[in-house]
CSV table of N, CA and C in Angstrom, one decimal:
chain,number,residue,atom,x,y,z
A,1,MET,N,30.8,33.8,-10.9
A,1,MET,CA,30.9,35.0,-10.1
A,1,MET,C,30.6,34.8,-8.6
A,2,SER,N,30.0,33.8,-8.3
A,2,SER,CA,29.7,33.6,-6.5
A,2,SER,C,31.0,33.8,-5.9
A,3,THR,N,32.0,33.6,-6.5
A,3,THR,CA,33.2,33.4,-5.6
A,3,THR,C,33.9,34.8,-5.5
A,4,LEU,N,33.5,35.9,-6.2
A,4,LEU,CA,33.7,37.3,-6.4
A,4,LEU,C,33.2,38.1,-5.4
A,5,LYS,N,33.1,38.0,-4.0
A,5,LYS,CA,32.4,38.4,-3.2
A,5,LYS,C,32.9,39.9,-2.7
A,6,ASN,N,34.0,39.8,-2.3
A,6,ASN,CA,34.7,41.2,-1.8
A,6,ASN,C,36.0,41.2,-2.4
A,7,LYS,N,36.3,41.6,-3.5
A,7,LYS,CA,37.6,41.6,-4.0
A,7,LYS,C,38.1,43.0,-4.5
A,8,VAL,N,39.4,43.5,-4.3
A,8,VAL,CA,39.5,45.0,-5.1
A,8,VAL,C,40.8,44.8,-5.7
A,9,GLN,N,41.2,45.2,-6.7
A,9,GLN,CA,42.0,45.6,-7.5
A,9,GLN,C,42.4,46.9,-7.8
A,10,LEU,N,43.5,47.5,-7.5
A,10,LEU,CA,43.9,48.8,-8.0
A,10,LEU,C,45.2,48.9,-8.3
A,11,ILE,N,45.6,49.9,-9.1
A,11,ILE,CA,46.8,50.2,-9.6
A,11,ILE,C,47.1,51.8,-9.5
A,12,GLY,N,48.0,52.2,-8.8
A,12,GLY,CA,48.0,53.7,-8.4
A,12,GLY,C,49.5,54.0,-8.1
A,13,ASN,N,49.6,55.4,-7.3
A,13,ASN,CA,50.7,55.7,-7.0
A,13,ASN,C,50.7,56.1,-5.4
A,14,VAL,N,51.9,55.6,-4.8
A,14,VAL,CA,51.7,55.9,-3.4
A,14,VAL,C,51.8,57.3,-3.0
A,15,GLY,N,50.8,57.8,-2.1
A,15,GLY,CA,50.9,59.1,-2.0
A,15,GLY,C,52.1,59.8,-0.9
A,16,GLN,N,52.3,58.9,0.2
A,16,GLN,CA,53.4,59.5,1.1
A,16,GLN,C,54.0,58.3,1.6
A,17,GLU,N,55.1,58.3,2.2
A,17,GLU,CA,55.8,57.1,2.5
A,17,GLU,C,55.1,56.2,3.6
A,18,PRO,N,55.2,54.8,3.4
A,18,PRO,CA,54.2,54.0,4.3
A,18,PRO,C,54.5,54.2,5.5
A,19,THR,N,53.8,53.9,6.5
A,19,THR,CA,53.8,53.9,8.0
A,19,THR,C,53.8,52.5,8.4
A,20,ILE,N,55.0,51.9,8.9
A,20,ILE,CA,55.2,50.7,9.4
A,20,ILE,C,55.1,50.8,11.0
A,21,THR,N,54.2,49.6,11.5
A,21,THR,CA,54.1,49.5,13.1
A,21,THR,C,54.5,48.2,13.3
A,22,ASN,N,55.4,48.1,14.4
A,22,ASN,CA,55.6,46.9,14.9
A,22,ASN,C,54.9,46.6,16.1
A,23,LEU,N,53.8,45.7,16.1
A,23,LEU,CA,52.9,45.5,17.3
A,23,LEU,C,53.6,44.6,18.4
A,24,GLU,N,53.1,44.9,19.8
A,24,GLU,CA,53.5,44.1,20.6
A,24,GLU,C,53.6,42.5,20.4
A,25,SER,N,52.5,42.1,19.8
A,25,SER,CA,52.2,40.9,19.6
A,25,SER,C,53.3,40.1,18.5
A,26,GLY,N,54.4,41.2,18.2
A,26,GLY,CA,55.2,40.7,17.1
A,26,GLY,C,54.7,40.8,15.6
A,27,LYS,N,53.4,40.9,15.2
A,27,LYS,CA,53.1,41.4,14.1
A,27,LYS,C,53.5,42.5,13.5
A,28,LYS,N,53.6,42.8,12.1
A,28,LYS,CA,53.9,43.9,11.7
A,28,LYS,C,52.8,44.6,10.7
A,29,VAL,N,52.3,45.7,10.7
A,29,VAL,CA,51.4,46.2,9.8
A,29,VAL,C,51.8,47.5,9.1
A,30,ALA,N,51.4,47.5,7.8
A,30,ALA,CA,52.1,48.7,6.9
A,30,ALA,C,50.4,49.5,6.4
A,31,ARG,N,50.7,50.7,6.5
A,31,ARG,CA,49.6,51.5,6.3
A,31,ARG,C,50.1,52.6,5.0
A,32,LEU,N,49.4,52.4,4.0
A,32,LEU,CA,49.8,53.5,3.0
A,32,LEU,C,48.5,54.2,2.2
A,33,SER,N,48.7,55.2,1.7
A,33,SER,CA,47.6,55.9,0.8
A,33,SER,C,48.0,55.7,-0.5
A,34,LEU,N,47.1,55.3,-1.5
A,34,LEU,CA,47.3,55.0,-2.8
A,34,LEU,C,46.3,56.0,-3.5
A,35,ALA,N,46.9,56.6,-4.8
A,35,ALA,CA,46.1,57.4,-5.7
A,35,ALA,C,45.9,56.8,-6.8
A,36,THR,N,44.6,56.6,-7.2
A,36,THR,CA,44.4,56.1,-8.6
A,36,THR,C,43.8,57.3,-9.3
A,37,ASN,N,44.2,57.2,-10.7
A,37,ASN,CA,43.8,58.4,-11.6
A,37,ASN,C,42.9,58.1,-12.5
A,38,GLU,N,41.9,58.5,-13.1
A,38,GLU,CA,41.0,58.5,-14.1
A,38,GLU,C,41.1,59.6,-15.1
A,39,ASN,N,41.7,59.2,-16.6
A,39,ASN,CA,41.5,60.4,-17.4
A,39,ASN,C,40.3,60.0,-18.2
A,40,TYR,N,40.0,61.3,-18.6
A,40,TYR,CA,38.8,61.5,-19.7
A,40,TYR,C,38.9,62.8,-20.2
A,41,LYS,N,38.1,63.0,-21.1
A,41,LYS,CA,37.7,64.4,-21.9
A,41,LYS,C,36.4,65.1,-21.7
A,42,ASN,N,36.4,66.3,-21.1
A,42,ASN,CA,35.1,66.6,-20.7
A,42,ASN,C,34.5,67.2,-22.2
A,43,TYR,N,33.2,67.8,-22.0
A,43,TYR,CA,32.4,68.3,-23.2
A,43,TYR,C,32.9,69.2,-24.1
A,44,LYS,N,34.3,69.9,-23.6
A,44,LYS,CA,34.8,70.7,-24.6
A,44,LYS,C,36.2,70.1,-25.1
A,45,GLY,N,36.1,68.8,-24.7
A,45,GLY,CA,37.3,67.9,-25.6
A,45,GLY,C,38.6,68.1,-24.6
A,46,GLU,N,38.7,69.0,-23.6
A,46,GLU,CA,39.7,69.1,-22.8
A,46,GLU,C,40.0,67.8,-21.8
A,47,LYS,N,41.6,67.6,-21.9
A,47,LYS,CA,41.8,66.3,-20.9
A,47,LYS,C,41.7,66.6,-19.5
A,48,GLN,N,40.9,65.7,-18.8
A,48,GLN,CA,40.7,65.7,-17.3
A,48,GLN,C,41.1,64.7,-16.6
A,49,THR,N,41.6,64.8,-15.4
A,49,THR,CA,41.9,63.8,-14.5
A,49,THR,C,41.3,63.9,-13.1
A,50,ASP,N,40.6,62.6,-12.8
A,50,ASP,CA,40.0,62.6,-11.5
A,50,ASP,C,40.8,61.6,-10.6
A,51,THR,N,41.3,62.0,-9.3
A,51,THR,CA,42.2,61.4,-8.5
A,51,THR,C,41.6,60.9,-7.4
A,52,ASN,N,41.4,59.6,-7.2
A,52,ASN,CA,40.7,59.0,-5.9
A,52,ASN,C,41.8,58.5,-5.0
A,53,TRP,N,41.7,58.7,-3.6
A,53,TRP,CA,42.8,58.3,-2.5
A,53,TRP,C,42.0,57.0,-1.7
A,54,HIS,N,43.0,56.1,-1.5
A,54,HIS,CA,42.5,54.9,-1.0
A,54,HIS,C,43.6,54.7,0.1
A,55,THR,N,42.9,54.3,1.2
A,55,THR,CA,44.1,53.8,2.3
A,55,THR,C,44.1,52.0,2.1
A,56,ALA,N,45.3,51.6,2.4
A,56,ALA,CA,45.6,50.4,2.3
A,56,ALA,C,46.5,49.9,3.6
A,57,ILE,N,46.2,48.6,3.9
A,57,ILE,CA,46.8,48.2,5.1
A,57,ILE,C,47.2,46.7,4.8
A,58,ALA,N,48.2,46.2,5.0
A,58,ALA,CA,49.0,44.9,4.8
A,58,ALA,C,49.6,44.3,6.1
A,59,TRP,N,49.7,43.3,6.2
A,59,TRP,CA,50.1,42.6,7.6
A,59,TRP,C,51.1,41.7,7.0
A,60,GLY,N,52.2,41.3,8.2
A,60,GLY,CA,53.0,40.2,8.0
A,60,GLY,C,53.9,40.4,6.7
A,61,LYS,N,54.2,39.4,6.0
A,61,LYS,CA,55.3,39.2,4.8
A,61,LYS,C,54.8,40.5,3.8
A,62,THR,N,53.4,40.8,3.6
A,62,THR,CA,53.4,41.8,2.6
A,62,THR,C,53.8,43.1,3.2
A,63,ALA,N,53.5,43.6,4.4
A,63,ALA,CA,54.1,44.6,5.0
A,63,ALA,C,55.7,44.6,5.1
A,64,ASP,N,56.5,43.4,5.2
A,64,ASP,CA,57.7,43.5,4.9
A,64,ASP,C,58.4,43.8,3.7
A,65,ILE,N,57.5,43.6,2.5
A,65,ILE,CA,57.9,44.1,1.2
A,65,ILE,C,57.5,45.4,1.1
A,66,ILE,N,56.4,45.9,1.7
A,66,ILE,CA,56.2,47.2,1.7
A,66,ILE,C,57.2,48.3,2.4
A,67,GLU,N,57.5,47.5,3.5
A,67,GLU,CA,58.8,48.3,4.1
A,67,GLU,C,60.0,48.5,3.5
A,68,LYS,N,60.5,47.2,2.8
A,68,LYS,CA,61.8,47.2,1.9
A,68,LYS,C,61.8,48.1,0.4
A,69,TYR,N,60.6,47.8,0.1
A,69,TYR,CA,60.6,48.3,-1.5
A,69,TYR,C,59.6,49.5,-1.9
A,70,VAL,N,58.7,50.0,-1.0
A,70,VAL,CA,57.8,51.0,-1.4
A,70,VAL,C,58.0,52.3,-0.7
A,71,SER,N,58.0,53.1,-1.7
A,71,SER,CA,58.1,54.6,-1.2
A,71,SER,C,57.2,55.4,-1.9
A,72,LYS,N,57.1,56.7,-1.4
A,72,LYS,CA,56.4,57.9,-2.0
A,72,LYS,C,56.6,57.9,-3.4
A,73,GLY,N,55.7,57.9,-4.2
A,73,GLY,CA,55.4,58.1,-5.7
A,73,GLY,C,55.5,56.4,-6.5
A,74,LYS,N,56.1,55.8,-5.8
A,74,LYS,CA,56.1,54.3,-6.3
A,74,LYS,C,54.9,53.7,-6.9
A,75,GLU,N,54.9,53.3,-8.4
A,75,GLU,CA,53.6,52.8,-8.8
A,75,GLU,C,53.7,51.3,-8.3
A,76,ILE,N,52.1,51.0,-7.8
A,76,ILE,CA,52.1,49.5,-7.4
A,76,ILE,C,50.9,49.0,-7.6
A,77,ALA,N,50.5,47.7,-7.6
A,77,ALA,CA,49.2,47.1,-8.1
A,77,ALA,C,49.1,46.3,-6.6
A,78,ILE,N,47.8,46.3,-6.0
A,78,ILE,CA,47.3,45.7,-5.0
A,78,ILE,C,46.2,45.0,-5.1
A,79,GLU,N,46.0,43.8,-4.6
A,79,GLU,CA,44.8,43.2,-4.5
A,79,GLU,C,44.3,42.8,-3.3
A,80,GLY,N,43.2,43.0,-2.5
A,80,GLY,CA,42.8,42.6,-1.3
A,80,GLY,C,41.2,42.7,-1.1
A,81,LYS,N,40.5,42.9,0.2
A,81,LYS,CA,39.2,43.1,0.2
A,81,LYS,C,39.1,44.5,1.0
A,82,LEU,N,37.6,45.0,0.8
A,82,LEU,CA,37.2,46.2,1.8
A,82,LEU,C,37.0,45.7,3.0
A,83,ALA,N,37.3,46.6,3.9
A,83,ALA,CA,37.0,46.3,5.3
A,83,ALA,C,36.7,47.7,5.9
A,84,SER,N,35.5,47.6,6.5
A,84,SER,CA,34.9,48.8,7.4
A,84,SER,C,35.1,48.9,8.6
A,85,ARG,N,35.4,50.0,9.4
A,85,ARG,CA,35.5,49.9,10.9
A,85,ARG,C,35.1,51.4,11.3
A,86,SER,N,34.8,51.4,12.6
A,86,SER,CA,34.4,52.6,13.0
A,86,SER,C,35.3,52.9,14.4
A,87,TYR,N,35.7,54.0,14.9
A,87,TYR,CA,36.3,54.3,16.1
A,87,TYR,C,36.1,55.9,16.6
A,88,GLU,N,36.5,56.3,17.8
A,88,GLU,CA,36.1,57.3,18.3
A,88,GLU,C,37.6,58.3,18.3
A,89,ASP,N,37.4,59.6,17.8
A,89,ASP,CA,38.5,60.4,17.7
A,89,ASP,C,38.8,61.1,19.1
A,90,LYS,N,40.0,61.8,19.1
A,90,LYS,CA,40.2,62.4,20.4
A,90,LYS,C,39.3,63.3,20.8
A,91,ASP,N,38.3,63.7,20.2
A,91,ASP,CA,37.1,64.5,20.7
A,91,ASP,C,36.1,63.7,21.0
A,92,GLY,N,35.9,62.4,20.8
A,92,GLY,CA,34.7,61.5,21.3
A,92,GLY,C,33.8,61.5,20.0
A,93,VAL,N,34.4,61.8,18.7
A,93,VAL,CA,33.2,61.8,17.6
A,93,VAL,C,33.7,60.3,16.9
A,94,LYS,N,32.6,59.8,16.6
A,94,LYS,CA,32.5,58.4,15.8
A,94,LYS,C,32.9,58.6,14.7
A,95,ARG,N,34.1,58.1,14.1
A,95,ARG,CA,34.4,58.0,12.8
A,95,ARG,C,34.4,56.7,12.0
A,96,TYR,N,34.1,56.8,10.7
A,96,TYR,CA,34.1,55.6,10.1
A,96,TYR,C,35.2,55.4,9.0
A,97,VAL,N,35.6,54.5,8.6
A,97,VAL,CA,36.7,54.3,8.1
A,97,VAL,C,36.5,52.9,6.9
A,98,THR,N,36.8,53.0,5.6
A,98,THR,CA,36.9,51.9,4.9
A,98,THR,C,38.3,51.7,4.1
A,99,GLU,N,38.9,50.6,4.5
A,99,GLU,CA,40.4,50.6,4.0
A,99,GLU,C,40.2,49.2,3.2
A,100,VAL,N,41.6,48.9,2.2
A,100,VAL,CA,41.5,47.9,1.5
A,100,VAL,C,42.8,47.2,2.3
A,101,VAL,N,42.4,45.9,2.8
A,101,VAL,CA,43.1,45.1,3.6
A,101,VAL,C,44.0,44.3,2.3
A,102,VAL,N,45.3,44.4,2.1
A,102,VAL,CA,46.0,44.0,1.0
A,102,VAL,C,46.3,42.6,1.3
A,103,SER,N,46.0,41.7,0.4
A,103,SER,CA,46.7,40.4,0.4
A,103,SER,C,47.7,40.0,-0.6
A,104,GLU,N,47.8,40.8,-1.5
A,104,GLU,CA,48.9,40.7,-2.8
A,104,GLU,C,49.4,42.0,-3.1
A,105,ILE,N,50.9,42.2,-3.3
A,105,ILE,CA,51.2,43.7,-4.0
A,105,ILE,C,52.1,43.1,-5.0
A,106,LEU,N,52.1,44.1,-6.1
A,106,LEU,CA,53.0,44.1,-7.3
A,106,LEU,C,53.7,45.3,-7.5
A,107,LEU,N,55.0,45.0,-7.4
A,107,LEU,CA,55.6,46.3,-7.8
A,107,LEU,C,55.6,46.7,-9.2
A,108,LEU,N,55.3,48.0,-9.6
A,108,LEU,CA,55.4,48.3,-11.1
A,108,LEU,C,56.3,49.5,-11.2
A,109,GLY,N,56.5,50.1,-12.4
A,109,GLY,CA,57.4,51.2,-12.9
A,109,GLY,C,58.6,50.9,-12.8
A,110,ASN,N,59.6,51.9,-12.7
A,110,ASN,CA,60.9,51.9,-12.7
A,110,ASN,C,61.4,51.2,-11.4
A,111,THR,N,62.5,50.7,-11.4
A,111,THR,CA,63.2,50.4,-10.1
A,111,THR,C,64.1,51.4,-9.7
A,112,ASP,N,64.1,51.8,-8.4
A,112,ASP,CA,65.0,52.6,-8.0
A,112,ASP,C,66.5,52.5,-7.8
């Protein structure tokens, strides 16, 4: 278990069209939101769904795959690591963000 220090695996649906950015350095970065659902029954036996949203970032060839094959609603599996960072918004307020830096992607579900 000592090798599993910072590893995340998620399966979910893409919430909106991925954003692709070509940087001046020539690198490509893809940013997407991923919804994961957990289904359970409440104390009355009624089916409930709890949705969590995750921000994912991919670089290079993985960003190329996302640009070509991933769109809103597509079911995907991603593997990567958690990365936290902070920034100042336009009003000067410090914001904190935790994102999944994607190392691998698997396209699931129906092919379009």
